[in-house]
Short mmCIF file of C-alpha atoms in Angstrom, two decimals:
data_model
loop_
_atom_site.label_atom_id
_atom_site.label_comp_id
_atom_site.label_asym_id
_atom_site.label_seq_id
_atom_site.Cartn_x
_atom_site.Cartn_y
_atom_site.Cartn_z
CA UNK A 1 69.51 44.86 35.14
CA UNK A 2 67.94 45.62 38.77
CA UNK A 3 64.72 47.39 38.58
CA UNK A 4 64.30 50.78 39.45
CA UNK A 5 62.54 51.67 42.18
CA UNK A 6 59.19 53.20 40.39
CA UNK A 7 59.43 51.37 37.48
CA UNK A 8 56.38 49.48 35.85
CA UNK A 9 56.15 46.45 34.81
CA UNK A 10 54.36 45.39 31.93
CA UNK A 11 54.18 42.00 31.58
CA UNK A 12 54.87 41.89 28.28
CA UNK A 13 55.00 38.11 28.36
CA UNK A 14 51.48 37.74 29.54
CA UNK A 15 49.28 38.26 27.14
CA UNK A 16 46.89 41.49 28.02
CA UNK A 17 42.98 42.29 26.90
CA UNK A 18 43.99 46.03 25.65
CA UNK A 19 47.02 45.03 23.51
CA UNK A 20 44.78 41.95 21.80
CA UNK A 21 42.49 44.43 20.70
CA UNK A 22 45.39 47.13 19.85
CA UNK A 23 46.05 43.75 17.48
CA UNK A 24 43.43 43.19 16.13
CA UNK A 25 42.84 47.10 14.78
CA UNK A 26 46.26 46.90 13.16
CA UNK A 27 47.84 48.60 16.21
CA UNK A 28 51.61 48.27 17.07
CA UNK A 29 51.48 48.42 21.21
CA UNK A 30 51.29 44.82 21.63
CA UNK A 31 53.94 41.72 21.81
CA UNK A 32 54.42 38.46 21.09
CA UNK A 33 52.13 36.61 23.61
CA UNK A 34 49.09 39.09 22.68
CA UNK A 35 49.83 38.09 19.06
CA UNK A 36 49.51 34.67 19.79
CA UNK A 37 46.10 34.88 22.33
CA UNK A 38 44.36 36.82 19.29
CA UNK A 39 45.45 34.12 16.69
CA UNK A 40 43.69 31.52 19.01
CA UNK A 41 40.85 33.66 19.61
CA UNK A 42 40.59 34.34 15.71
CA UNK A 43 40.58 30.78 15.20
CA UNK A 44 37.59 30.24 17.54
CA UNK A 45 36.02 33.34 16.72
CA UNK A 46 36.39 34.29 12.77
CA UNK A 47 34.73 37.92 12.71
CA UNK A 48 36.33 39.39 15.81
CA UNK A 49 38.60 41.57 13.92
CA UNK A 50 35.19 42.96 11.87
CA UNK A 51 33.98 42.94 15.44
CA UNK A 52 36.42 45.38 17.11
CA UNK A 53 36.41 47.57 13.88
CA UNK A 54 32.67 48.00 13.98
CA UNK A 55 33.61 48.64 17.88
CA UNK A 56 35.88 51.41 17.30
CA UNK A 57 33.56 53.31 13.92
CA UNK A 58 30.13 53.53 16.76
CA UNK A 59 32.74 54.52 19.62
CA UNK A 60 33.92 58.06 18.56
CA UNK A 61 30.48 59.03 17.24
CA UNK A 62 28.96 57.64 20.00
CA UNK A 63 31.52 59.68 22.33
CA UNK A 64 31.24 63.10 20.60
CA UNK A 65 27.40 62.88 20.97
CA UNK A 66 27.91 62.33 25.13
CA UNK A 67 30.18 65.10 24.91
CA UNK A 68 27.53 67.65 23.56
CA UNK A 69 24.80 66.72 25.22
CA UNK A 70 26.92 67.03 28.05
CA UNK A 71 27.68 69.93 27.49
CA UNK A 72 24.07 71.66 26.51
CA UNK A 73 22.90 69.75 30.25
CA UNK A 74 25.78 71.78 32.11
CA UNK A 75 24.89 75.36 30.03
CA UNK A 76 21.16 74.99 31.06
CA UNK A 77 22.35 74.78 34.25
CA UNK A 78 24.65 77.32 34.52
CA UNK A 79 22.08 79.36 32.98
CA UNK A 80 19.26 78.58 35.52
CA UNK A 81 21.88 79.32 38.44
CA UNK A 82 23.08 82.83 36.58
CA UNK A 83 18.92 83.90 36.00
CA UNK A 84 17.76 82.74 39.90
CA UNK A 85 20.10 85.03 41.04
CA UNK A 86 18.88 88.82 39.08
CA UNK A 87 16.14 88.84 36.50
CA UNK A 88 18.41 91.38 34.45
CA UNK A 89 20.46 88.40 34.14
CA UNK A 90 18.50 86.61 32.28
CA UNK A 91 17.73 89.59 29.53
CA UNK A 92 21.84 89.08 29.59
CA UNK A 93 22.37 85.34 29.24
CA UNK A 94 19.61 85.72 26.16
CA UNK A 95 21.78 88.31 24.37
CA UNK A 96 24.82 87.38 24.89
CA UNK A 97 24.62 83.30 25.38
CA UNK A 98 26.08 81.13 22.31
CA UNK A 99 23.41 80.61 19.45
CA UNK A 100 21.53 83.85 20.32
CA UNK A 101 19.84 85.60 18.17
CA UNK A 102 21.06 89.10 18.68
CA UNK A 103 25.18 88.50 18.23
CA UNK A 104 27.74 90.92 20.27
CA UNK A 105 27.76 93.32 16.53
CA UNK A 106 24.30 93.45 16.84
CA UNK A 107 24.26 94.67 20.97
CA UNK A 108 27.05 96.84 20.12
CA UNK A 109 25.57 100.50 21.08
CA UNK A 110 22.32 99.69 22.70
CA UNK A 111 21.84 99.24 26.56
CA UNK A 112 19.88 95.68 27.30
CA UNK A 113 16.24 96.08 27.38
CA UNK A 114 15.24 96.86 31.40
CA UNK A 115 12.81 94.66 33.14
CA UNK A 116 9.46 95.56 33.85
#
């Protein structure tokens, strides 16, 4: 079968870092020869299975608290940038910004309070 002209190749006779560790979490995206590497390296190293799975229970905690702090950097500084620009703007961003303590039902009727 001739290969195609954009096709990839994954070299799923060599034996590949991602797949071993796909392996060793109980995945099924890996082959024969990644099989075999992490039986040798299981032999030399007896807890890397505990290892990964330890890797993988700090990783998505560890990722979702990046995210929001993220996040609450980026809002403080769109919020800087939207109050430089007007001082009524900041009255605005206080009433209406996410966590506030005066909700949109509780604006609903009244006019934001006017500087000075």
């Amino acid at each position: 079968m001739a290969a195609q002209k954009n096709s990839v190749d994954l070299q799923q006779n060599r034996a590949h870092s991602a797949r071993i560790y796909d392996y060793f979490l109980g995945g099924n995206d890996n082959y024969p020869a990644d099989r075999e590497a992490a039986e040798r390296i299981e032999k030399a190293i007896a807890s890397v299975r505990g290892v990964a799975r330890g890797n993988r229970t700090f990783k998505y905690p560890a990722m979702v608290e990046g995210t929001v702090q993220a996040y609450r950097r980026a809002e403080s500084r769109w919020r800087r940038a939207i109050t430089a620009e007007s001082p009524i703007s900041s009255v605005i961003w206080r009433c209406w910004s996410p966590g506030s303590s005066r909700s949109r039902i509780g604006m609903r009727g009244r006019s934001p309070p006017r500087p000075g």
